[in-house]
Short mmCIF file of C-alpha atoms (C1' of nucleotides) in Angstrom, two decimals:
data_model
loop_
_atom_site.label_atom_id
_atom_site.label_comp_id
_atom_site.label_asym_id
_atom_site.label_seq_id
_atom_site.Cartn_x
_atom_site.Cartn_y
_atom_site.Cartn_z
CA MET C 26 -8.85 46.92 -75.00
CA SER C 27 -6.28 48.44 -76.88
CA GLY C 28 -4.79 51.03 -74.49
CA GLY C 29 -2.61 51.39 -71.55
CA PHE C 30 -2.47 53.71 -69.10
CA ALA C 31 0.04 55.59 -66.76
CA VAL C 32 -0.01 57.64 -63.60
CA ALA C 33 2.08 60.60 -62.34
CA GLU C 34 1.91 60.18 -58.47
CA GLY C 35 2.72 62.64 -55.79
CA ARG C 36 2.65 62.91 -51.94
CA GLY C 37 -0.67 64.78 -51.26
CA GLN C 38 -0.93 66.27 -55.00
CA GLU C 39 -3.07 66.08 -57.71
CA PHE C 40 -2.13 63.71 -60.28
CA PHE C 41 -3.18 62.82 -64.06
CA LEU C 42 -4.65 59.48 -65.53
CA ALA C 43 -3.41 59.00 -69.00
CA VAL C 44 -4.72 56.63 -71.67
CA LEU C 45 -2.23 55.65 -74.25
CA ASN C 46 -2.48 53.40 -77.44
CA LYS C 47 -1.13 49.75 -77.15
CA ASN C 48 2.16 51.09 -78.35
CA LEU C 49 2.34 53.44 -75.60
CA ASP C 50 3.56 56.07 -78.00
CA ARG C 51 0.34 58.04 -78.60
CA LEU C 52 -1.54 60.08 -75.93
CA ILE C 53 -5.29 59.33 -76.34
CA TYR C 54 -6.86 60.70 -73.49
CA VAL C 55 -5.80 62.53 -70.19
CA CYS C 56 -8.04 63.06 -67.21
CA HIS C 57 -7.13 65.44 -64.35
CA MET C 58 -7.70 63.68 -61.05
CA PRO C 59 -7.43 66.22 -58.35
CA SER C 60 -6.62 64.53 -55.01
CA MET C 61 -9.35 65.25 -52.21
CA THR C 62 -7.86 63.87 -49.03
CA ARG C 63 -4.24 62.79 -47.46
CA GLY C 64 -2.92 60.72 -45.05
CA PRO C 65 -0.72 61.05 -41.96
CA ASP C 66 2.87 62.56 -42.19
CA LYS C 67 5.89 60.21 -41.51
CA GLN C 68 6.78 59.48 -38.11
CA PHE C 69 10.33 59.82 -38.64
CA ASP C 70 12.68 62.42 -40.13
CA PRO C 71 14.11 60.81 -43.38
CA ASP C 72 17.31 62.91 -43.17
CA ALA C 73 18.11 61.82 -39.67
CA VAL C 74 17.16 57.95 -40.41
CA LEU C 75 19.45 58.01 -43.31
CA GLU C 76 22.37 59.51 -41.12
CA LYS C 77 21.86 56.38 -38.99
CA ALA C 78 22.09 53.99 -42.28
CA MET C 79 25.13 55.73 -43.36
CA GLN C 80 26.84 55.09 -39.67
CA VAL C 81 25.99 51.27 -40.06
CA PHE C 82 27.39 51.34 -43.79
CA TRP C 83 30.44 53.01 -42.52
CA ALA C 84 31.06 50.50 -39.70
CA LYS C 85 30.51 47.20 -41.65
CA GLY C 86 30.55 47.71 -45.31
CA TYR C 87 27.68 47.31 -47.93
CA ALA C 88 27.80 43.48 -48.15
CA ALA C 89 27.91 42.80 -44.63
CA THR C 90 24.93 44.94 -43.58
CA GLY C 91 21.81 43.46 -43.26
CA LEU C 92 18.23 44.67 -43.76
CA ALA C 93 17.14 43.83 -40.18
CA GLU C 94 20.43 45.59 -38.57
CA LEU C 95 19.69 48.81 -40.53
CA GLN C 96 16.10 48.52 -39.64
CA ALA C 97 16.65 48.21 -35.89
CA ARG C 98 19.52 51.10 -36.04
CA MET C 99 17.14 53.19 -38.24
CA GLY C 100 14.38 52.53 -35.92
CA ILE C 101 11.48 52.13 -38.65
CA GLY C 102 9.81 49.36 -40.26
CA ARG C 103 10.70 47.74 -43.37
CA LYS C 104 7.90 49.07 -45.36
CA SER C 105 8.78 52.31 -44.44
CA LEU C 106 12.37 51.86 -45.55
CA TYR C 107 11.75 50.62 -49.14
CA ASP C 108 8.75 53.18 -49.51
CA THR C 109 11.36 55.96 -48.35
CA PHE C 110 14.68 54.84 -49.88
CA GLY C 111 13.73 52.39 -52.69
CA ASN C 112 16.05 49.33 -51.73
CA LYS C 113 19.07 48.71 -50.16
CA ARG C 114 21.51 49.78 -52.80
CA GLN C 115 19.65 53.07 -53.53
CA LEU C 116 19.61 53.68 -49.79
CA PHE C 117 23.47 53.14 -49.79
CA ILE C 118 24.02 55.50 -52.44
CA LYS C 119 22.10 58.05 -50.78
CA ALA C 120 24.12 57.62 -47.83
CA LEU C 121 27.44 57.82 -49.81
CA GLN C 122 26.12 61.21 -51.19
CA LEU C 123 25.16 62.44 -47.78
CA TYR C 124 28.52 61.77 -46.56
CA SER C 125 30.40 62.99 -49.61
CA ASP C 126 28.81 66.22 -49.53
CA SER C 127 29.45 66.53 -45.86
CA VAL C 128 33.27 65.90 -46.02
CA VAL C 129 33.57 67.75 -49.05
CA GLY C 130 31.99 70.76 -47.35
CA GLN C 131 33.98 70.69 -44.21
CA ILE C 132 37.19 70.17 -46.37
CA SER C 133 36.46 73.00 -48.35
CA ALA C 134 35.33 75.27 -45.76
CA GLU C 135 38.75 74.74 -44.11
CA LEU C 136 40.85 75.14 -47.21
CA ASP C 137 39.01 77.85 -48.71
CA LYS C 138 39.42 80.33 -45.59
CA LYS C 139 41.05 83.63 -45.94
CA GLY C 140 44.65 83.80 -44.79
CA SER C 141 47.62 81.51 -45.39
CA PRO C 142 46.53 78.41 -47.54
CA LEU C 143 49.22 76.44 -46.38
CA GLY C 144 48.20 77.55 -42.99
CA ASN C 145 44.62 76.06 -43.93
CA VAL C 146 46.06 72.76 -45.27
CA ARG C 147 48.24 72.46 -42.02
CA ARG C 148 45.02 72.85 -39.94
CA LEU C 149 42.96 70.37 -41.88
CA MET C 150 45.90 67.78 -41.86
CA ARG C 151 46.23 68.00 -38.17
CA SER C 152 42.29 67.78 -37.88
CA LEU C 153 42.35 64.69 -40.02
CA GLU C 154 44.93 63.44 -38.03
CA GLU C 155 43.18 63.70 -34.90
CA ASP C 156 39.99 61.99 -36.41
CA HIS C 157 42.02 58.90 -37.59
CA SER C 158 43.81 58.43 -34.33
CA LEU C 159 40.83 57.86 -32.28
CA PRO C 160 40.70 54.27 -31.56
CA GLU C 161 37.08 54.39 -32.77
CA SER C 162 38.00 55.75 -35.80
CA MET C 163 36.23 54.09 -38.89
CA GLY C 164 38.03 55.64 -41.97
CA CYS C 165 36.46 57.53 -44.61
CA LEU C 166 32.79 55.78 -45.77
CA LEU C 167 34.09 56.73 -49.31
CA GLY C 168 37.30 54.83 -49.02
CA VAL C 169 35.78 51.78 -47.34
CA SER C 170 33.33 51.80 -50.15
CA MET C 171 35.93 52.05 -52.85
CA ALA C 172 37.48 48.91 -51.35
CA GLN C 173 33.99 47.19 -51.67
CA CYS C 174 32.93 48.52 -55.22
CA PRO C 175 32.31 45.74 -57.31
CA SER C 176 34.41 46.48 -60.69
CA ASP C 177 31.21 46.18 -62.78
CA ASP C 178 29.29 48.73 -61.06
CA GLY C 179 29.77 51.73 -62.95
CA GLU C 180 27.16 54.18 -60.88
CA MET C 181 28.92 53.50 -57.77
CA ALA C 182 32.36 54.04 -59.13
CA GLY C 183 31.23 57.12 -60.68
CA ILE C 184 30.14 58.51 -57.47
CA LEU C 185 33.43 57.40 -55.58
CA ARG C 186 35.43 59.29 -58.51
CA HIS C 187 33.46 62.08 -58.14
CA HIS C 188 34.20 62.17 -54.54
CA ILE C 189 37.71 62.03 -55.24
CA GLN C 190 37.70 64.57 -57.62
CA ARG C 191 36.08 67.22 -55.36
CA VAL C 192 38.58 66.65 -52.68
CA GLU C 193 41.32 67.00 -54.92
CA GLU C 194 39.93 70.05 -56.31
CA ALA C 195 39.58 71.67 -52.87
CA PHE C 196 43.15 70.93 -52.35
CA TYR C 197 44.13 72.18 -55.78
CA ARG C 198 42.57 75.54 -54.96
CA ALA C 199 44.78 76.03 -51.78
CA PHE C 200 48.01 75.02 -53.49
CA LYS C 201 47.32 77.12 -56.46
CA ARG C 202 46.72 80.27 -54.35
CA ALA C 203 49.54 79.27 -52.10
CA ARG C 204 51.86 79.37 -55.36
CA ASP C 205 50.35 82.71 -56.18
CA ILE C 206 50.98 84.53 -53.12
CA GLY C 207 54.58 83.01 -52.92
CA GLU C 208 53.97 80.30 -50.28
CA LEU C 209 55.07 77.79 -52.82
CA ASN C 210 57.98 77.72 -55.30
CA ARG C 211 56.85 78.81 -58.68
CA SER C 212 58.07 75.44 -60.04
CA THR C 213 55.63 73.53 -57.96
CA ASN C 214 53.45 71.35 -59.71
CA THR C 215 50.00 72.01 -57.88
CA ARG C 216 48.05 69.66 -59.63
CA ASP C 217 50.47 66.79 -58.66
CA LEU C 218 50.50 68.14 -55.11
CA ALA C 219 46.69 68.11 -54.75
CA ARG C 220 46.40 64.65 -55.91
CA LEU C 221 49.15 63.54 -53.75
CA PHE C 222 47.38 65.10 -50.63
CA MET C 223 43.94 63.63 -51.72
CA GLY C 224 45.86 60.34 -51.68
CA ILE C 225 47.46 60.75 -48.31
CA ALA C 226 44.14 61.66 -46.87
CA GLN C 227 42.75 58.43 -48.18
CA GLY C 228 45.59 56.37 -47.01
CA LEU C 229 45.65 58.02 -43.70
CA ALA C 230 42.00 57.22 -43.27
CA LEU C 231 42.35 53.54 -44.41
CA VAL C 232 45.43 53.07 -41.82
CA GLY C 233 43.63 54.71 -39.07
CA ARG C 234 40.51 52.37 -39.25
CA VAL C 235 43.03 49.46 -38.21
CA GLN C 236 45.73 51.35 -36.29
CA ASP C 237 45.29 51.87 -32.58
CA ALA C 238 48.19 53.82 -31.58
CA PRO C 239 48.10 57.35 -32.52
CA SER C 240 51.85 57.44 -33.73
CA VAL C 241 51.47 56.20 -37.34
CA PRO C 242 49.04 58.84 -38.36
CA ARG C 243 50.87 61.46 -36.25
CA SER C 244 53.92 60.35 -38.36
CA ILE C 245 52.05 60.34 -41.94
CA VAL C 246 51.07 63.95 -41.28
CA ASN C 247 54.40 65.33 -39.90
CA ALA C 248 56.30 63.97 -43.10
CA ALA C 249 53.44 65.26 -45.18
CA LEU C 250 53.45 68.79 -43.77
CA ALA C 251 57.24 68.66 -43.96
CA THR C 252 57.29 68.39 -47.76
CA LEU C 253 55.46 71.83 -48.12
CA LYS C 254 58.16 73.60 -46.29
CA SER C 255 60.33 72.96 -49.29
CA ALA C 256 58.03 72.66 -52.05
CA MET I 4 34.14 4.85 -16.20
CA SER I 5 36.66 7.48 -14.61
CA GLY I 6 38.96 8.45 -17.59
CA GLY I 7 38.76 10.38 -20.77
CA PHE I 8 40.92 10.10 -23.84
CA ALA I 9 42.63 12.05 -26.61
CA VAL I 10 44.25 11.20 -29.96
CA ALA I 11 46.73 12.97 -31.80
CA GLU I 12 45.95 12.59 -35.59
CA GLY I 13 48.12 12.77 -38.69
CA ARG I 14 48.24 12.30 -42.30
CA GLY I 15 49.36 8.67 -42.88
CA GLN I 16 51.05 8.93 -39.58
CA GLU I 17 51.30 6.57 -36.43
CA PHE I 18 49.55 8.44 -33.41
CA PHE I 19 49.11 7.90 -29.68
CA LEU I 20 45.87 6.74 -27.68
CA ALA I 21 46.03 8.39 -24.30
CA VAL I 22 43.86 7.61 -21.47
CA LEU I 23 43.49 10.26 -18.92
CA ASN I 24 41.85 10.75 -15.33
CA LYS I 25 38.40 12.43 -15.05
CA ASN I 26 40.25 15.70 -14.50
CA LEU I 27 42.40 15.31 -17.84
CA ASP I 28 45.25 16.41 -15.66
CA ARG I 29 46.91 12.88 -15.13
CA LEU I 30 48.16 10.68 -17.74
CA ILE I 31 47.05 7.13 -16.96
CA TYR I 32 48.08 4.92 -20.15
CA VAL I 33 49.54 5.60 -23.25
CA CYS I 34 49.30 3.10 -26.41
CA HIS I 35 51.18 3.57 -29.31
CA MET I 36 49.07 2.86 -32.39
CA PRO I 37 51.17 2.51 -35.71
CA SER I 38 49.04 3.28 -38.89
CA MET I 39 49.01 0.40 -41.38
CA THR I 40 47.31 1.80 -44.43
CA ARG I 41 46.68 5.10 -46.16
CA GLY I 42 44.21 6.35 -48.38
CA PRO I 43 44.54 8.47 -51.61
CA ASP I 44 46.37 11.81 -51.88
CA LYS I 45 44.47 14.94 -52.62
CA GLN I 46 43.66 15.57 -56.18
CA PHE I 47 44.43 19.33 -56.02
CA ASP I 48 47.37 21.43 -55.07
CA PRO I 49 46.06 23.62 -51.69
CA ASP I 50 48.44 26.36 -52.38
CA ALA I 51 47.54 26.77 -56.07
CA VAL I 52 43.93 26.59 -54.86
CA LEU I 53 44.41 29.05 -52.03
CA GLU I 54 45.87 31.58 -54.86
CA LYS I 55 42.50 31.30 -56.60
CA ALA I 56 40.51 31.93 -53.35
CA MET I 57 42.81 35.11 -52.91
CA GLN I 58 41.88 36.63 -56.25
CA VAL I 59 38.09 35.93 -55.62
CA PHE I 60 38.50 37.80 -51.98
CA TRP I 61 40.66 40.52 -53.37
CA ALA I 62 38.21 41.10 -56.32
CA LYS I 63 34.87 41.25 -54.15
CA GLY I 64 35.79 41.42 -50.58
CA TYR I 65 35.31 38.94 -47.85
CA ALA I 66 31.59 39.43 -47.21
CA ALA I 67 30.47 39.60 -50.88
CA THR I 68 32.30 36.28 -51.57
CA GLY I 69 30.15 33.12 -51.38
CA LEU I 70 30.98 29.67 -50.86
CA ALA I 71 29.40 28.57 -53.99
CA GLU I 72 31.66 31.17 -56.13
CA LEU I 73 34.73 30.24 -54.08
CA GLN I 74 34.30 26.63 -54.70
CA ALA I 75 33.61 27.16 -58.51
CA ARG I 76 36.64 29.37 -58.77
CA MET I 77 39.02 26.78 -56.63
CA GLY I 78 37.64 24.03 -58.52
CA ILE I 79 37.10 21.88 -55.68
CA GLY I 80 34.26 20.14 -53.68
CA ARG I 81 32.96 21.78 -50.36
CA LYS I 82 34.14 18.92 -48.02
CA SER I 83 37.56 19.23 -49.53
CA LEU I 84 37.61 23.16 -49.06
CA TYR I 85 36.43 22.60 -45.07
CA ASP I 86 38.64 19.79 -44.80
CA THR I 87 41.55 21.72 -46.09
CA PHE I 88 40.84 25.28 -44.88
CA GLY I 89 38.69 25.17 -41.99
CA ASN I 90 35.90 27.56 -42.76
CA LYS I 91 35.45 30.60 -44.92
CA ARG I 92 37.01 32.83 -42.42
CA GLN I 93 40.02 30.60 -41.88
CA LEU I 94 40.18 30.41 -45.60
CA PHE I 95 40.25 34.12 -45.79
CA ILE I 96 42.82 34.75 -43.26
CA LYS I 97 45.33 32.22 -45.02
CA ALA I 98 44.79 34.10 -48.30
CA LEU I 99 45.47 37.24 -46.49
CA GLN I 100 48.81 35.85 -45.06
CA LEU I 101 49.72 34.45 -48.51
CA TYR I 102 49.13 37.95 -50.17
CA SER I 103 50.97 39.82 -47.44
CA ASP I 104 53.89 37.55 -47.73
CA SER I 105 54.00 37.83 -51.16
CA VAL I 106 53.77 41.82 -51.41
CA VAL I 107 56.02 42.34 -48.44
CA GLY I 108 58.45 40.26 -50.07
CA GLN I 109 58.40 42.08 -53.59
CA ILE I 110 58.79 45.56 -51.90
CA SER I 111 61.61 44.42 -49.58
CA ALA I 112 63.38 42.78 -52.51
CA GLU I 113 63.06 46.04 -54.41
CA LEU I 114 64.03 48.35 -51.41
CA ASP I 115 66.98 46.25 -50.39
CA LYS I 116 68.70 46.10 -53.34
CA LYS I 117 72.22 47.42 -53.32
CA GLY I 118 72.87 50.97 -54.89
CA SER I 119 70.98 54.32 -54.45
CA PRO I 120 68.31 53.33 -51.76
CA LEU I 121 66.39 56.36 -53.34
CA GLY I 122 66.72 55.02 -56.65
CA ASN I 123 65.20 51.75 -55.17
CA VAL I 124 62.34 53.74 -53.85
CA ARG I 125 62.02 55.64 -57.00
CA ARG I 126 61.75 52.44 -59.09
CA LEU I 127 59.41 50.92 -56.51
CA MET I 128 56.99 53.84 -56.60
CA ARG I 129 56.83 53.78 -60.43
CA SER I 130 56.04 50.17 -60.48
CA LEU I 131 53.12 50.73 -57.96
CA GLU I 132 52.20 53.49 -60.10
CA GLU I 133 52.22 51.42 -63.46
CA ASP I 134 50.19 48.28 -61.28
CA HIS I 135 47.31 50.62 -60.12
CA SER I 136 46.90 52.68 -63.29
CA LEU I 137 45.78 49.45 -65.25
CA PRO I 138 41.88 49.70 -65.71
CA GLU I 139 41.70 46.05 -63.99
CA SER I 140 43.84 47.25 -61.17
CA MET I 141 42.06 45.74 -57.79
CA GLY I 142 43.97 47.96 -55.28
CA CYS I 143 45.59 45.89 -52.59
CA LEU I 144 44.16 43.01 -50.86
CA LEU I 145 45.27 44.12 -47.43
CA GLY I 146 43.95 47.86 -48.17
CA VAL I 147 40.66 46.41 -49.30
CA SER I 148 40.63 44.09 -46.17
CA MET I 149 41.46 47.03 -43.80
CA ALA I 150 38.49 48.73 -45.34
CA GLN I 151 35.93 45.76 -44.44
CA CYS I 152 37.42 44.16 -40.96
CA PRO I 153 34.63 44.54 -38.60
CA SER I 154 36.06 46.80 -35.70
CA ASP I 155 35.77 43.61 -32.95
CA ASP I 156 37.89 41.30 -35.03
CA GLY I 157 41.10 41.75 -33.22
CA GLU I 158 42.69 38.66 -34.87
CA MET I 159 41.97 40.25 -38.30
CA ALA I 160 43.07 43.55 -37.30
CA GLY I 161 46.10 42.19 -36.05
CA ILE I 162 47.40 40.71 -39.42
CA LEU I 163 46.45 44.04 -41.06
CA ARG I 164 48.58 46.19 -38.40
CA HIS I 165 51.32 43.48 -38.97
CA HIS I 166 51.25 44.17 -42.83
CA ILE I 167 51.24 47.60 -42.28
CA GLN I 168 54.08 47.57 -40.23
CA ARG I 169 56.39 45.33 -42.41
CA VAL I 170 55.65 47.44 -45.51
CA GLU I 171 56.76 50.68 -43.29
CA GLU I 172 59.81 48.76 -41.96
CA ALA I 173 60.70 48.06 -45.79
CA PHE I 174 60.76 51.66 -46.48
CA TYR I 175 62.24 52.65 -43.42
CA ARG I 176 65.41 50.36 -43.98
CA ALA I 177 65.79 52.27 -47.47
CA PHE I 178 65.42 55.85 -45.96
CA LYS I 179 67.73 55.11 -43.16
CA ARG I 180 70.45 53.88 -45.44
CA ALA I 181 69.63 57.08 -47.77
CA ARG I 182 70.20 59.31 -44.95
CA ASP I 183 73.38 57.27 -43.95
CA ILE I 184 75.14 57.67 -47.41
CA GLY I 185 74.08 61.38 -47.77
CA GLU I 186 71.07 60.87 -50.26
CA LEU I 187 68.73 62.42 -47.54
CA ASN I 188 69.34 65.40 -45.38
CA ARG I 189 70.58 64.61 -41.69
CA SER I 190 67.68 66.08 -40.53
CA THR I 191 65.09 64.18 -42.52
CA ASN I 192 63.11 62.23 -40.04
CA THR I 193 63.25 58.68 -41.75
CA ARG I 194 60.71 57.16 -39.26
CA ASP I 195 58.11 59.78 -40.28
CA LEU I 196 58.86 59.38 -44.02
CA ALA I 197 58.59 55.66 -44.09
CA ARG I 198 55.31 55.92 -42.53
CA LEU I 199 54.30 58.54 -45.04
CA PHE I 200 55.34 56.36 -48.15
CA MET I 201 53.54 53.49 -46.44
CA GLY I 202 50.34 55.52 -46.43
CA ILE I 203 50.68 56.81 -49.95
CA ALA I 204 51.21 53.43 -51.23
CA GLN I 205 48.16 52.22 -49.37
CA GLY I 206 46.12 55.46 -50.93
CA LEU I 207 47.57 54.82 -54.40
CA ALA I 208 46.07 51.37 -54.08
CA LEU I 209 42.81 52.52 -53.19
CA VAL I 210 42.41 55.39 -55.63
CA GLY I 211 43.82 53.04 -58.36
CA ARG I 212 40.88 50.48 -57.53
CA VAL I 213 38.25 53.26 -58.49
CA GLN I 214 40.16 55.23 -61.10
CA ASP I 215 40.20 54.66 -64.79
CA ALA I 216 42.39 57.00 -66.16
CA PRO I 217 46.28 56.76 -65.18
CA SER I 218 46.68 60.61 -64.73
CA VAL I 219 45.86 60.54 -60.85
CA PRO I 220 48.03 57.52 -59.79
CA ARG I 221 50.88 59.30 -62.16
CA SER I 222 50.66 62.67 -60.34
CA ILE I 223 50.48 60.92 -56.93
CA VAL I 224 53.77 59.12 -57.75
CA ASN I 225 55.34 62.28 -59.11
CA ALA I 226 54.60 64.69 -56.36
CA ALA I 227 55.52 61.63 -53.71
CA LEU I 228 59.06 61.28 -55.29
CA ALA I 229 59.53 65.15 -55.75
CA THR I 230 59.32 65.55 -52.03
CA LEU I 231 62.52 63.37 -51.72
CA LYS I 232 64.44 65.87 -53.78
CA SER I 233 64.65 68.10 -51.26
CA ALA I 234 64.49 66.23 -47.98
"C1'" DT H 30 -19.08 60.61 -39.32
"C1'" DT H 31 -17.62 58.92 -43.81
"C1'" DT H 32 -13.90 57.93 -46.66
"C1'" DA H 33 -9.66 58.18 -49.30
"C1'" DA H 34 -4.82 58.65 -48.76
"C1'" DC H 35 -1.20 57.79 -46.65
"C1'" DA H 36 2.06 55.25 -42.73
"C1'" DT H 37 3.15 51.52 -39.54
"C1'" DA H 38 4.27 47.01 -38.10
"C1'" DG H 39 5.06 42.52 -38.88
"C1'" DA H 40 4.08 38.23 -41.18
"C1'" DC H 41 5.78 36.24 -45.28
"C1'" DC H 42 8.40 34.83 -49.48
"C1'" DG H 43 11.85 32.10 -52.69
"C1'" DA H 44 16.70 32.48 -52.75
"C1'" DT H 45 21.04 32.09 -51.01
"C1'" DT H 46 23.81 31.84 -46.80
"C1'" DG H 47 27.88 29.31 -44.28
"C1'" DG H 48 28.28 24.92 -42.77
"C1'" DT H 49 27.54 19.35 -42.08
"C1'" DC H 50 26.74 14.66 -43.42
"C1'" DA H 51 26.26 10.24 -45.64
"C1'" DA H 52 27.35 7.44 -49.33
"C1'" DA H 53 30.57 5.93 -52.79
"C1'" DG H 54 35.19 5.76 -54.76
"C1'" DA H 55 40.32 5.49 -54.90
"C1'" DA H 56 44.64 4.15 -53.30
"C1'" DA H 57 47.97 1.26 -50.73
"C1'" DA H 58 49.33 -2.02 -47.01
"C1'" DG H 59 48.68 -6.92 -45.86
"C1'" DC P 26 41.72 -10.22 -52.92
"C1'" DT P 27 40.21 -7.75 -48.53
"C1'" DT P 28 40.54 -3.98 -45.21
"C1'" DT P 29 41.41 0.45 -43.94
"C1'" DT P 30 42.23 5.34 -44.58
"C1'" DC P 31 41.42 9.11 -46.75
"C1'" DT P 32 39.05 12.03 -50.69
"C1'" DT P 33 35.19 13.58 -53.23
"C1'" DT P 34 30.66 14.22 -54.50
"C1'" DG P 35 26.45 16.36 -53.83
"C1'" DA P 36 22.54 16.12 -50.95
"C1'" DC P 37 20.95 18.49 -47.12
"C1'" DC P 38 20.44 22.02 -43.08
"C1'" DA P 39 18.89 25.84 -40.54
"C1'" DA P 40 19.38 30.62 -40.75
"C1'" DT P 41 19.53 34.57 -43.01
"C1'" DC P 42 19.33 37.12 -47.12
"C1'" DG P 43 16.63 41.38 -49.92
"C1'" DG P 44 12.26 41.89 -50.95
"C1'" DT P 45 6.83 42.22 -50.60
"C1'" DC P 46 2.80 42.42 -49.03
"C1'" DT P 47 -1.53 42.24 -46.05
"C1'" DA P 48 -3.84 43.91 -42.18
"C1'" DT P 49 -4.28 47.78 -39.06
"C1'" DG P 50 -3.88 52.37 -37.89
"C1'" DT P 51 -3.79 57.23 -38.44
"C1'" DT P 52 -4.91 61.57 -40.70
"C1'" DA P 53 -7.65 65.27 -42.53
"C1'" DA P 54 -10.98 66.52 -46.42
"C1'" DA P 55 -15.58 66.23 -47.49
#
DNA sequence: TTTAACATAGACCGATTGGTCAAAGAAAAG
DNA sequence: CTTTTCTTTGACCAATCGGTCTATGTTAAA
């Protein structure tokens, strides 16, 4: 026996059986294997189930969340979980991306609205204030994860950095437009300002996770918006 | 047998043997028991060892830190650890308090210096910027813990809230003084401003934990300090 | 109806978790 | 010396961890 083989799999699809040499660098034979039958469909919606997983990670953090709890809240068996999402880490990363896309989408939608860009910023910040004033506020999943990301995990850190950057960019577009139309001073450094507001939003979410009274989030947003009046 | 008893223990001290009635609400007899001998002292410094534990929790978070790693980094046996600190949770809480006292002490010392209060704020913020621009920055242990605190843990949430409040108060004293001596506008809401800067500091620490380039912390502090020029 | 391809539920795995305990050693008073 | 008190070491515990796998069920093409 001097060969190996590899298959390209797929759900309900045809696939190939490939025979390789023993160094795995030469294709010796390829056999097309059309799939004749198929099994039943999944009994759950992967997106809906991922959303549930996201909430558990959000509330408890990555390390403190066990497979048993994930299974229970997602309402699926363990085999299904691993077949669909790979493993706990990959499930977490998919949850991070789901959350990031959703949050960045909402923030961008608000900030990119027509009309006064500073008005959009004010509306967004008041909305964030409201969210993080609720007693059940859990902060921001990405922020929570930044706090837990092991320093040697480059992939995860990359996702978190990317999220930060997208939020910064959304603020930047708004502030740039505000400067262009005269809502901000010509001398304002819009890049710095965008990063500041991104940082404030993260701090707000973090504080809101612990704070019970709404006065602190309220103050933070008050003061943050006050700085725009004279910028 | 109609009585119970209780002893008040102490290291190398005399103690008392108290005989109580069966409802434990009446003292029947008290016997003074002077201690005659004593054993060896601890072979480690509890404070130094607690500092080590704090660093592990800081780097990895509460849930992801195991007893084995704590033991290794603290350099003591498991029994010693439990005898000295109670259990993992209590060890963590003691580490939180150690960290909080240290950080609040440093911040207050800087902000309460004589001279220009806004100058103190600028110096502090630049110093925070420098800290959180280092590639090995781990953010703020209290911030990291806010992100991991289970929502049902009231005691831990209380410690975190108290920390936030102490930082806010340090900023408040500085801004109040700044307003009194005319460095800030009379119309400035110093309470809001103090809370904003507390929030910015937390956000800065969080972002610094993930960010590798120093440009983002730099921008955040630039913009934060710029707001003071016209407040 | 047969059969291959899927999904499901849950038993099972070694490793690790936080936590306890017994045995041995060290220090100091008598 | 002996005795008592205290520390230390490391074995040990049940429970849980993330992950795998087998047995069973279900679907739809042949």
